[in-house]
mmCIF file of C-alpha atoms in Angstrom:
data_model
loop_
_atom_site.group_PDB
_atom_site.id
_atom_site.type_symbol
_atom_site.label_atom_id
_atom_site.label_comp_id
_atom_site.label_asym_id
_atom_site.label_seq_id
_atom_site.Cartn_x
_atom_site.Cartn_y
_atom_site.Cartn_z
ATOM 1 C CA UNK F 1 77.200 256.170 -58.202
ATOM 2 C CA UNK F 2 76.753 254.713 -54.721
ATOM 3 C CA UNK F 3 74.422 252.058 -56.123
ATOM 4 C CA UNK F 4 76.997 251.301 -58.790
ATOM 5 C CA UNK F 5 79.768 250.873 -56.243
ATOM 6 C CA UNK F 6 77.484 248.650 -54.178
ATOM 7 C CA UNK F 7 76.888 246.429 -57.214
ATOM 8 C CA UNK F 8 80.628 246.301 -57.837
ATOM 9 C CA UNK F 9 81.258 245.390 -54.222
ATOM 10 C CA UNK F 10 78.728 242.562 -54.514
ATOM 11 C CA UNK F 11 80.452 241.334 -57.663
ATOM 12 C CA UNK F 12 83.727 241.216 -55.788
ATOM 13 C CA UNK F 13 82.302 239.288 -52.882
ATOM 14 C CA UNK F 14 80.470 236.822 -55.129
ATOM 15 C CA UNK F 15 83.459 235.699 -57.135
ATOM 16 C CA UNK F 16 86.933 235.222 -55.779
ATOM 17 C CA UNK F 17 88.971 238.253 -56.705
ATOM 18 C CA UNK F 18 91.570 237.475 -59.311
ATOM 19 C CA UNK F 19 94.730 239.137 -60.420
ATOM 20 C CA UNK F 20 95.717 239.173 -64.033
ATOM 21 C CA UNK F 21 99.382 238.505 -63.997
ATOM 22 C CA UNK F 22 101.739 235.892 -65.377
ATOM 23 C CA UNK F 23 102.979 233.611 -62.626
ATOM 24 C CA UNK F 24 105.715 231.041 -62.675
ATOM 25 C CA UNK F 25 105.915 228.082 -60.369
ATOM 26 C CA UNK F 26 109.175 226.144 -60.344
ATOM 27 C CA UNK F 27 110.207 223.056 -58.416
ATOM 28 C CA UNK F 28 113.276 220.921 -58.414
ATOM 29 C CA UNK F 29 113.226 217.141 -58.368
ATOM 30 C CA UNK F 30 116.761 215.879 -58.118
ATOM 31 C CA UNK F 31 118.662 217.412 -61.013
ATOM 32 C CA UNK F 32 115.565 218.182 -63.028
ATOM 33 C CA UNK F 33 113.724 221.488 -62.881
ATOM 34 C CA UNK F 34 110.041 221.383 -63.668
ATOM 35 C CA UNK F 35 107.442 224.075 -63.475
ATOM 36 C CA UNK F 36 104.287 225.658 -64.663
ATOM 37 C CA UNK F 37 103.420 229.074 -66.066
ATOM 38 C CA UNK F 38 99.905 230.382 -65.536
ATOM 39 C CA UNK F 39 97.890 233.534 -65.364
ATOM 40 C CA UNK F 40 97.009 234.297 -61.762
ATOM 41 C CA UNK F 41 93.383 233.442 -61.232
ATOM 42 C CA UNK F 42 93.099 232.328 -64.840
ATOM 43 C CA UNK F 43 94.222 229.399 -66.905
ATOM 44 C CA UNK F 44 97.564 227.952 -67.857
ATOM 45 C CA UNK F 45 99.876 229.952 -70.112
ATOM 46 C CA UNK F 46 99.964 227.635 -73.108
ATOM 47 C CA UNK F 47 102.818 227.578 -75.600
ATOM 48 C CA UNK F 48 104.633 230.659 -74.354
ATOM 49 C CA UNK F 49 108.373 230.955 -74.701
ATOM 50 C CA UNK F 50 110.895 231.266 -71.940
ATOM 51 C CA UNK F 51 114.595 231.086 -71.394
ATOM 52 C CA UNK F 52 117.091 229.814 -68.870
ATOM 53 C CA UNK F 53 119.745 232.321 -67.828
ATOM 54 C CA UNK F 54 122.969 231.671 -65.965
ATOM 55 C CA UNK F 55 124.310 233.946 -63.218
ATOM 56 C CA UNK F 56 125.866 236.288 -65.807
ATOM 57 C CA UNK F 57 122.517 236.760 -67.540
ATOM 58 C CA UNK F 58 123.493 234.713 -70.596
ATOM 59 C CA UNK F 59 120.804 232.588 -72.199
ATOM 60 C CA UNK F 60 121.768 228.941 -71.884
ATOM 61 C CA UNK F 61 118.542 227.296 -73.054
ATOM 62 C CA UNK F 62 115.134 228.101 -74.453
ATOM 63 C CA UNK F 63 111.918 226.626 -73.135
ATOM 64 C CA UNK F 64 108.345 226.406 -74.274
ATOM 65 C CA UNK F 65 105.305 225.491 -72.211
ATOM 66 C CA UNK F 66 103.126 222.567 -73.280
ATOM 67 C CA UNK F 67 99.326 222.380 -73.524
ATOM 68 C CA UNK F 68 99.053 222.479 -69.716
ATOM 69 C CA UNK F 69 101.486 225.327 -69.312
ATOM 70 C CA UNK F 70 104.164 222.987 -67.931
ATOM 71 C CA UNK F 71 107.825 222.698 -68.798
ATOM 72 C CA UNK F 72 110.807 220.552 -67.832
ATOM 73 C CA UNK F 73 114.493 221.275 -67.974
ATOM 74 C CA UNK F 74 117.646 219.538 -66.811
ATOM 75 C CA UNK F 75 120.521 221.976 -66.339
ATOM 76 C CA UNK F 76 123.937 220.825 -67.509
ATOM 77 C CA UNK F 77 125.793 222.046 -64.399
ATOM 78 C CA UNK F 78 125.048 222.701 -60.721
ATOM 79 C CA UNK F 79 125.331 226.470 -61.025
ATOM 80 C CA UNK F 80 122.317 228.589 -59.995
ATOM 81 C CA UNK F 81 120.054 229.579 -62.875
ATOM 82 C CA UNK F 82 117.164 231.941 -63.479
ATOM 83 C CA UNK F 83 114.119 231.011 -65.511
ATOM 84 C CA UNK F 84 112.241 233.713 -67.343
ATOM 85 C CA UNK F 85 108.963 233.457 -69.231
ATOM 86 C CA UNK F 86 107.306 236.114 -71.289
ATOM 87 C CA UNK F 87 103.990 236.235 -73.094
ATOM 88 C CA UNK F 88 103.692 238.268 -76.283
ATOM 89 C CA UNK F 89 101.572 241.001 -74.707
ATOM 90 C CA UNK F 90 104.074 242.208 -72.156
ATOM 91 C CA UNK F 91 103.694 239.898 -69.187
ATOM 92 C CA UNK F 92 106.842 238.536 -67.642
ATOM 93 C CA UNK F 93 107.586 236.177 -64.791
ATOM 94 C CA UNK F 94 110.895 235.086 -63.372
ATOM 95 C CA UNK F 95 112.058 232.447 -60.911
ATOM 96 C CA UNK F 96 115.496 231.719 -59.522
ATOM 97 C CA UNK F 97 116.831 228.270 -58.738
ATOM 98 C CA UNK F 98 119.735 228.104 -56.339
ATOM 99 C CA UNK F 99 122.481 225.542 -56.149
ATOM 100 C CA UNK F 100 121.268 222.336 -57.717
ATOM 101 C CA UNK F 101 121.718 219.369 -55.418
ATOM 102 C CA UNK F 102 122.588 216.176 -57.175
ATOM 103 C CA UNK F 103 122.786 212.765 -55.553
ATOM 104 C CA UNK F 104 126.245 212.827 -53.935
ATOM 105 C CA UNK F 105 126.996 209.146 -54.421
ATOM 106 C CA UNK F 106 125.131 206.016 -55.445
ATOM 107 C CA UNK F 107 125.246 204.538 -51.926
ATOM 108 C CA UNK F 108 122.596 206.920 -50.600
ATOM 109 C CA UNK F 109 120.318 206.379 -53.570
ATOM 110 C CA UNK F 110 117.388 205.316 -51.402
ATOM 111 C CA UNK F 111 117.491 208.606 -49.469
ATOM 112 C CA UNK F 112 117.446 210.496 -52.724
ATOM 113 C CA UNK F 113 114.496 208.445 -53.928
ATOM 114 C CA UNK F 114 112.643 209.319 -50.748
ATOM 115 C CA UNK F 115 113.404 213.002 -51.159
ATOM 116 C CA UNK F 116 112.256 212.924 -54.752
ATOM 117 C CA UNK F 117 109.041 211.191 -53.733
ATOM 118 C CA UNK F 118 108.345 213.754 -51.004
ATOM 119 C CA UNK F 119 109.075 216.616 -53.364
ATOM 120 C CA UNK F 120 106.639 215.144 -55.880
ATOM 121 C CA UNK F 121 103.934 214.812 -53.221
ATOM 122 C CA UNK F 122 104.452 218.363 -52.032
ATOM 123 C CA UNK F 123 104.336 219.933 -55.476
ATOM 124 C CA UNK F 124 100.537 220.296 -55.776
ATOM 125 C CA UNK F 125 100.426 221.763 -52.274
ATOM 126 C CA UNK F 126 103.128 224.289 -53.101
ATOM 127 C CA UNK F 127 101.338 225.176 -56.327
ATOM 128 C CA UNK F 128 98.142 225.809 -54.398
ATOM 129 C CA UNK F 129 99.924 228.006 -51.865
ATOM 130 C CA UNK F 130 101.500 229.965 -54.680
ATOM 131 C CA UNK F 131 98.093 230.491 -56.275
ATOM 132 C CA UNK F 132 96.523 231.641 -53.025
ATOM 133 C CA UNK F 133 99.273 234.140 -52.428
ATOM 134 C CA UNK F 134 98.702 235.742 -55.810
ATOM 135 C CA UNK F 135 95.009 236.344 -55.211
ATOM 136 C CA UNK F 136 93.815 239.800 -54.364
ATOM 137 C CA UNK F 137 92.304 239.698 -50.919
ATOM 138 C CA UNK F 138 89.162 241.480 -49.840
ATOM 139 C CA UNK F 139 91.097 243.260 -47.081
ATOM 140 C CA UNK F 140 93.473 244.676 -49.717
ATOM 141 C CA UNK F 141 90.564 245.939 -51.782
ATOM 142 C CA UNK F 142 88.783 247.565 -48.866
ATOM 143 C CA UNK F 143 92.079 249.011 -47.601
ATOM 144 C CA UNK F 144 92.825 250.444 -51.032
ATOM 145 C CA UNK F 145 89.442 252.138 -51.261
ATOM 146 C CA UNK F 146 89.942 253.523 -47.777
ATOM 147 C CA UNK F 147 93.326 254.909 -48.788
ATOM 148 C CA UNK F 148 91.780 256.601 -51.817
ATOM 149 C CA UNK F 149 89.103 258.245 -49.669
ATOM 150 C CA UNK F 150 91.720 259.366 -47.139
ATOM 151 C CA UNK F 151 94.109 260.676 -49.781
ATOM 152 C CA UNK F 152 91.498 262.734 -51.609
ATOM 153 C CA UNK F 153 90.054 263.862 -48.292
ATOM 154 C CA UNK F 154 93.464 265.090 -47.146
ATOM 155 C CA UNK F 155 93.988 266.867 -50.468
ATOM 156 C CA UNK F 156 90.565 268.519 -50.146
ATOM 157 C CA UNK F 157 91.495 269.654 -46.627
ATOM 158 C CA UNK F 158 94.783 271.178 -47.807
ATOM 159 C CA UNK F 159 93.070 272.889 -50.732
ATOM 160 C CA UNK F 160 90.313 274.294 -48.506
ATOM 161 C CA UNK F 161 92.873 275.731 -46.027
ATOM 162 C CA UNK F 162 94.768 277.342 -48.867
ATOM 163 C CA UNK F 163 91.514 278.948 -50.022
ATOM 164 C CA UNK F 164 90.907 280.479 -46.582
ATOM 165 C CA UNK F 165 94.348 282.015 -46.064
ATOM 166 C CA UNK F 166 94.528 283.710 -49.456
ATOM 167 C CA UNK D 1 98.555 244.089 -70.941
ATOM 168 C CA UNK D 2 97.882 247.527 -69.643
ATOM 169 C CA UNK D 3 99.868 246.837 -66.480
ATOM 170 C CA UNK D 4 103.394 246.221 -67.696
ATOM 171 C CA UNK D 5 105.620 244.561 -65.072
ATOM 172 C CA UNK D 6 109.147 245.680 -64.220
ATOM 173 C CA UNK D 7 111.964 244.567 -66.451
ATOM 174 C CA UNK D 8 110.102 244.451 -69.763
ATOM 175 C CA UNK D 9 110.494 247.929 -71.211
ATOM 176 C CA UNK D 10 113.806 249.654 -71.990
ATOM 177 C CA UNK D 11 115.226 252.749 -70.292
ATOM 178 C CA UNK D 12 114.351 255.304 -73.035
ATOM 179 C CA UNK D 13 110.726 254.118 -72.913
ATOM 180 C CA UNK D 14 110.756 254.437 -69.116
ATOM 181 C CA UNK D 15 112.039 258.007 -69.355
ATOM 182 C CA UNK D 16 109.545 258.961 -72.084
ATOM 183 C CA UNK D 17 106.667 257.444 -70.112
ATOM 184 C CA UNK D 18 107.729 259.218 -66.934
ATOM 185 C CA UNK D 19 108.013 262.549 -68.778
ATOM 186 C CA UNK D 20 104.545 262.157 -70.311
ATOM 187 C CA UNK D 21 103.127 261.236 -66.921
ATOM 188 C CA UNK D 22 104.709 264.203 -65.131
ATOM 189 C CA UNK D 23 103.295 266.526 -67.799
ATOM 190 C CA UNK D 24 99.862 264.948 -67.566
ATOM 191 C CA UNK D 25 99.917 265.104 -63.768
ATOM 192 C CA UNK D 26 100.862 268.802 -63.809
ATOM 193 C CA UNK D 27 97.965 269.573 -66.153
ATOM 194 C CA UNK D 28 95.633 267.276 -64.242
ATOM 195 C CA UNK D 29 96.388 268.646 -60.767
ATOM 196 C CA UNK D 30 95.703 272.177 -62.002
ATOM 197 C CA UNK D 31 92.278 271.035 -63.251
ATOM 198 C CA UNK D 32 91.557 269.177 -59.992
ATOM 199 C CA UNK D 33 89.428 271.887 -58.397
ATOM 200 C CA UNK D 34 87.910 271.346 -54.939
ATOM 201 C CA UNK D 35 84.452 270.807 -56.513
ATOM 202 C CA UNK D 36 85.827 268.006 -58.666
ATOM 203 C CA UNK D 37 87.655 266.236 -55.830
ATOM 204 C CA UNK D 38 84.820 263.918 -54.719
ATOM 205 C CA UNK D 39 84.170 262.902 -58.322
ATOM 206 C CA UNK D 40 87.870 262.258 -58.909
ATOM 207 C CA UNK D 41 88.067 260.161 -55.738
ATOM 208 C CA UNK D 42 85.023 258.138 -56.808
ATOM 209 C CA UNK D 43 86.473 257.432 -60.251
ATOM 210 C CA UNK D 44 89.858 256.642 -58.763
ATOM 211 C CA UNK D 45 88.223 254.031 -56.541
ATOM 212 C CA UNK D 46 86.233 252.696 -59.498
ATOM 213 C CA UNK D 47 89.400 252.377 -61.573
ATOM 214 C CA UNK D 48 91.127 250.670 -58.661
ATOM 215 C CA UNK D 49 88.462 247.962 -58.255
ATOM 216 C CA UNK D 50 87.518 247.653 -61.953
ATOM 217 C CA UNK D 51 90.830 245.905 -62.583
ATOM 218 C CA UNK D 52 89.567 243.007 -60.463
ATOM 219 C CA UNK D 53 86.587 242.313 -62.714
ATOM 220 C CA UNK D 54 87.896 239.714 -65.122
ATOM 221 C CA UNK D 55 86.409 237.886 -67.990
ATOM 222 C CA UNK D 56 88.113 235.155 -69.994
ATOM 223 C CA UNK D 57 89.181 235.823 -73.582
ATOM 224 C CA UNK D 58 90.738 232.868 -75.375
ATOM 225 C CA UNK D 59 93.570 231.354 -73.370
ATOM 226 C CA UNK D 60 94.091 234.551 -71.400
ATOM 227 C CA UNK D 61 91.767 236.856 -69.522
ATOM 228 C CA UNK D 62 91.240 240.569 -69.540
ATOM 229 C CA UNK D 63 90.086 243.033 -66.922
ATOM 230 C CA UNK D 64 88.143 246.270 -67.078
ATOM 231 C CA UNK D 65 90.026 249.560 -67.229
ATOM 232 C CA UNK D 66 87.234 252.154 -67.167
ATOM 233 C CA UNK D 67 89.638 254.865 -68.343
ATOM 234 C CA UNK D 68 87.117 256.291 -70.814
ATOM 235 C CA UNK D 69 84.614 256.967 -68.043
ATOM 236 C CA UNK D 70 87.222 258.815 -65.981
ATOM 237 C CA UNK D 71 88.318 260.757 -69.061
ATOM 238 C CA UNK D 72 84.851 261.931 -70.021
ATOM 239 C CA UNK D 73 83.884 262.938 -66.479
ATOM 240 C CA UNK D 74 87.188 264.490 -65.418
ATOM 241 C CA UNK D 75 89.111 265.526 -68.533
ATOM 242 C CA UNK D 76 92.765 266.071 -67.611
ATOM 243 C CA UNK D 77 91.915 265.558 -63.935
ATOM 244 C CA UNK D 78 91.614 261.860 -64.854
ATOM 245 C CA UNK D 79 95.435 261.758 -64.670
ATOM 246 C CA UNK D 80 95.729 262.106 -60.856
ATOM 247 C CA UNK D 81 92.667 259.876 -60.346
ATOM 248 C CA UNK D 82 94.167 257.050 -62.428
ATOM 249 C CA UNK D 83 97.615 257.634 -60.908
ATOM 250 C CA UNK D 84 96.319 257.018 -57.379
ATOM 251 C CA UNK D 85 94.508 253.868 -58.535
ATOM 252 C CA UNK D 86 97.599 252.576 -60.341
ATOM 253 C CA UNK D 87 99.931 253.148 -57.383
ATOM 254 C CA UNK D 88 97.583 251.228 -55.115
ATOM 255 C CA UNK D 89 97.142 248.416 -57.633
ATOM 256 C CA UNK D 90 100.908 248.054 -57.863
ATOM 257 C CA UNK D 91 101.336 248.182 -54.080
ATOM 258 C CA UNK D 92 98.430 245.956 -53.036
ATOM 259 C CA UNK D 93 97.781 243.597 -55.951
ATOM 260 C CA UNK D 94 101.176 243.513 -57.632
ATOM 261 C CA UNK D 95 99.621 244.708 -60.913
ATOM 262 C CA UNK D 96 102.387 246.249 -62.940
ATOM 263 C CA UNK D 97 105.825 247.205 -61.708
ATOM 264 C CA UNK D 98 106.965 250.151 -59.644
ATOM 265 C CA UNK D 99 109.693 251.452 -61.950
ATOM 266 C CA UNK D 100 107.344 251.357 -64.936
ATOM 267 C CA UNK D 101 104.592 253.304 -63.178
ATOM 268 C CA UNK D 102 105.239 256.308 -65.415
ATOM 269 C CA UNK D 103 104.877 254.228 -68.566
ATOM 270 C CA UNK D 104 101.733 252.508 -67.305
ATOM 271 C CA UNK D 105 100.193 255.799 -66.225
ATOM 272 C CA UNK D 106 100.899 257.400 -69.596
ATOM 273 C CA UNK D 107 99.596 254.326 -71.447
ATOM 274 C CA UNK D 108 96.312 254.309 -69.559
ATOM 275 C CA UNK D 109 95.630 257.927 -68.621
ATOM 276 C CA UNK D 110 96.707 259.745 -71.782
ATOM 277 C CA UNK D 111 94.360 257.862 -74.175
ATOM 278 C CA UNK D 112 91.643 258.010 -71.492
ATOM 279 C CA UNK D 113 91.941 261.792 -71.242
ATOM 280 C CA UNK D 114 92.094 262.409 -74.990
ATOM 281 C CA UNK D 115 89.222 260.015 -75.752
ATOM 282 C CA UNK D 116 87.259 261.527 -72.882
ATOM 283 C CA UNK D 117 87.769 265.064 -74.218
ATOM 284 C CA UNK D 118 86.644 263.838 -77.646
ATOM 285 C CA UNK D 119 83.617 262.207 -76.036
ATOM 286 C CA UNK D 120 82.729 265.448 -74.261
ATOM 287 C CA UNK D 121 82.181 267.121 -77.637
ATOM 288 C CA UNK D 122 79.457 264.573 -78.382
ATOM 289 C CA UNK D 123 77.621 264.948 -75.072
ATOM 290 C CA UNK D 124 74.467 266.020 -76.894
ATOM 291 C CA UNK D 125 73.989 262.272 -77.273
ATOM 292 C CA UNK D 126 75.313 260.897 -73.981
ATOM 293 C CA UNK D 127 75.306 257.205 -74.902
ATOM 294 C CA UNK D 128 77.306 257.855 -78.078
ATOM 295 C CA UNK D 129 79.717 260.068 -76.142
ATOM 296 C CA UNK D 130 80.264 257.328 -73.550
ATOM 297 C CA UNK D 131 80.842 254.636 -76.162
ATOM 298 C CA UNK D 132 83.295 256.814 -78.124
ATOM 299 C CA UNK D 133 85.267 257.706 -74.981
ATOM 300 C CA UNK D 134 85.460 254.081 -73.796
ATOM 301 C CA UNK D 135 86.442 252.622 -77.163
ATOM 302 C CA UNK D 136 88.966 255.367 -77.836
ATOM 303 C CA UNK D 137 90.541 254.912 -74.414
ATOM 304 C CA UNK D 138 90.891 251.134 -74.744
ATOM 305 C CA UNK D 139 92.142 251.270 -78.340
ATOM 306 C CA UNK D 140 94.605 254.043 -77.455
ATOM 307 C CA UNK D 141 95.919 252.061 -74.493
ATOM 308 C CA UNK D 142 96.370 248.964 -76.677
ATOM 309 C CA UNK D 143 98.333 250.956 -79.266
ATOM 310 C CA UNK D 144 100.499 252.625 -76.598
ATOM 311 C CA UNK D 145 101.262 249.327 -74.850
ATOM 312 C CA UNK D 146 102.181 247.720 -78.179
ATOM 313 C CA UNK D 147 104.377 250.760 -78.959
ATOM 314 C CA UNK D 148 106.095 250.615 -75.549
ATOM 315 C CA UNK D 149 106.861 246.939 -76.133
ATOM 316 C CA UNK D 150 107.996 247.532 -79.720
ATOM 317 C CA UNK D 151 110.326 250.389 -78.709
ATOM 318 C CA UNK D 152 111.822 248.065 -76.100
ATOM 319 C CA UNK D 153 112.802 245.584 -78.782
ATOM 320 C CA UNK D 154 109.758 243.296 -78.710
ATOM 321 C CA UNK D 155 108.037 242.268 -81.907
ATOM 322 C CA UNK D 156 105.430 244.958 -82.535
ATOM 323 C CA UNK D 157 103.178 242.670 -84.565
ATOM 324 C CA UNK D 158 103.269 239.827 -82.028
ATOM 325 C CA UNK D 159 102.391 242.191 -79.190
ATOM 326 C CA UNK D 160 99.856 243.988 -81.353
ATOM 327 C CA UNK D 161 98.098 240.783 -82.327
ATOM 328 C CA UNK D 162 98.014 239.451 -78.778
ATOM 329 C CA UNK D 163 96.634 242.780 -77.573
ATOM 330 C CA UNK D 164 94.070 243.139 -80.374
ATOM 331 C CA UNK D 165 92.624 239.700 -79.618
ATOM 332 C CA UNK D 166 92.044 240.570 -75.964
ATOM 333 C CA UNK D 167 91.276 244.273 -76.356
ATOM 334 C CA UNK D 168 88.563 244.163 -79.019
ATOM 335 C CA UNK D 169 86.117 242.307 -76.720
ATOM 336 C CA UNK D 170 87.165 244.669 -73.903
ATOM 337 C CA UNK D 171 86.326 247.653 -76.123
ATOM 338 C CA UNK D 172 82.833 246.282 -76.700
ATOM 339 C CA UNK D 173 82.211 245.618 -73.000
ATOM 340 C CA UNK D 174 83.520 249.001 -71.850
ATOM 341 C CA UNK D 175 81.627 250.836 -74.599
ATOM 342 C CA UNK D 176 78.317 249.324 -73.476
ATOM 343 C CA UNK D 177 79.063 249.909 -69.771
ATOM 344 C CA UNK D 178 80.277 253.495 -70.207
ATOM 345 C CA UNK D 179 77.425 254.370 -72.582
ATOM 346 C CA UNK D 180 74.939 253.113 -70.001
ATOM 347 C CA UNK D 181 76.614 255.041 -67.173
ATOM 348 C CA UNK D 182 76.897 258.324 -69.087
ATOM 349 C CA UNK D 183 73.314 257.905 -70.282
ATOM 350 C CA UNK D 184 72.146 257.410 -66.698
ATOM 351 C CA UNK D 185 74.193 260.359 -65.404
ATOM 352 C CA UNK D 186 72.809 262.635 -68.137
ATOM 353 C CA UNK D 187 69.289 261.739 -67.009
ATOM 354 C CA UNK D 188 69.555 261.739 -63.226
ATOM 355 C CA UNK D 189 72.545 263.966 -62.502
ATOM 356 C CA UNK D 190 73.362 266.113 -65.549
ATOM 357 C CA UNK D 191 75.446 268.550 -63.442
ATOM 358 C CA UNK D 192 78.028 265.767 -62.927
ATOM 359 C CA UNK D 193 78.868 266.037 -66.637
ATOM 360 C CA UNK D 194 79.679 269.753 -66.188
ATOM 361 C CA UNK D 195 77.877 270.728 -69.371
ATOM 362 C CA UNK D 196 78.524 274.307 -70.301
ATOM 363 C CA UNK D 197 75.351 276.158 -71.299
#
């Protein structure tokens, strides 16, 4: 058993630990919402269906991811919306988009262009951050195993005390 | 997937799952004798880390569950072992939701226990017993997850198909792994199987 756990530990160190979970990454460029659905640590979620909900929870549009797991959507109004994706086997991911900022007037169009350009440049960086956050970390794994040992140890202690008093 | 996130299943399914889990835990804790505690802790830790071992299947990927192994070695005591692993997976990795813990526990631990008890009857041939327990546990979990989704208003066939595609390779992998482990235990540490004379 100890050898087996050692092999497992090696496996974990050798490959980056991954979490199997549907993730949704959403950004806003001007009035358009674009995003990507993917399985944490795995590939893109291709061709899965999602929906856009308004603040009352009503479906206002349906979405489907393309071959790269990406989708685009332009909301009709500025109201906050929620985007929800679900794969057939019971995974679900949700993202909320707050107030949508539209260009206030044509005179500041160049500012808006700049903002859009910056947002586009930042998108891959944000996606990477999002991915990193969803990874299981080695410290979490070791901490979890420690908790299990402690928990069962404490239970064994309680049980052994009960045995002595009776 | 075995770890259903929050917000997917309906309230009646949540209640049914929680009730099944409480029942299983009550039975399991009674069977969790002091001699079995180290074994239960070991299998709980194994279950906890096994979910991080992924392999790709089609467009998705699937991770090990190792419920069959816990079931065959612990019987009903697999319930508390898997429960501890599941709580920590939810808390540390974000696998599965918190409200649906009862449903997830029932979906994983109940088939694991039943398949494990079935496997124990075949322990005369340890490798066969291990394979039966592992395959039964994975297949049972797939059916229960598909049922939980169907009873919550999802398309049973869609969920069933998606699960079958990913779970059949998982069944094969877990059957081989569990058969090897039970075979090894029967040779080097037969007392761990608690064979009655």
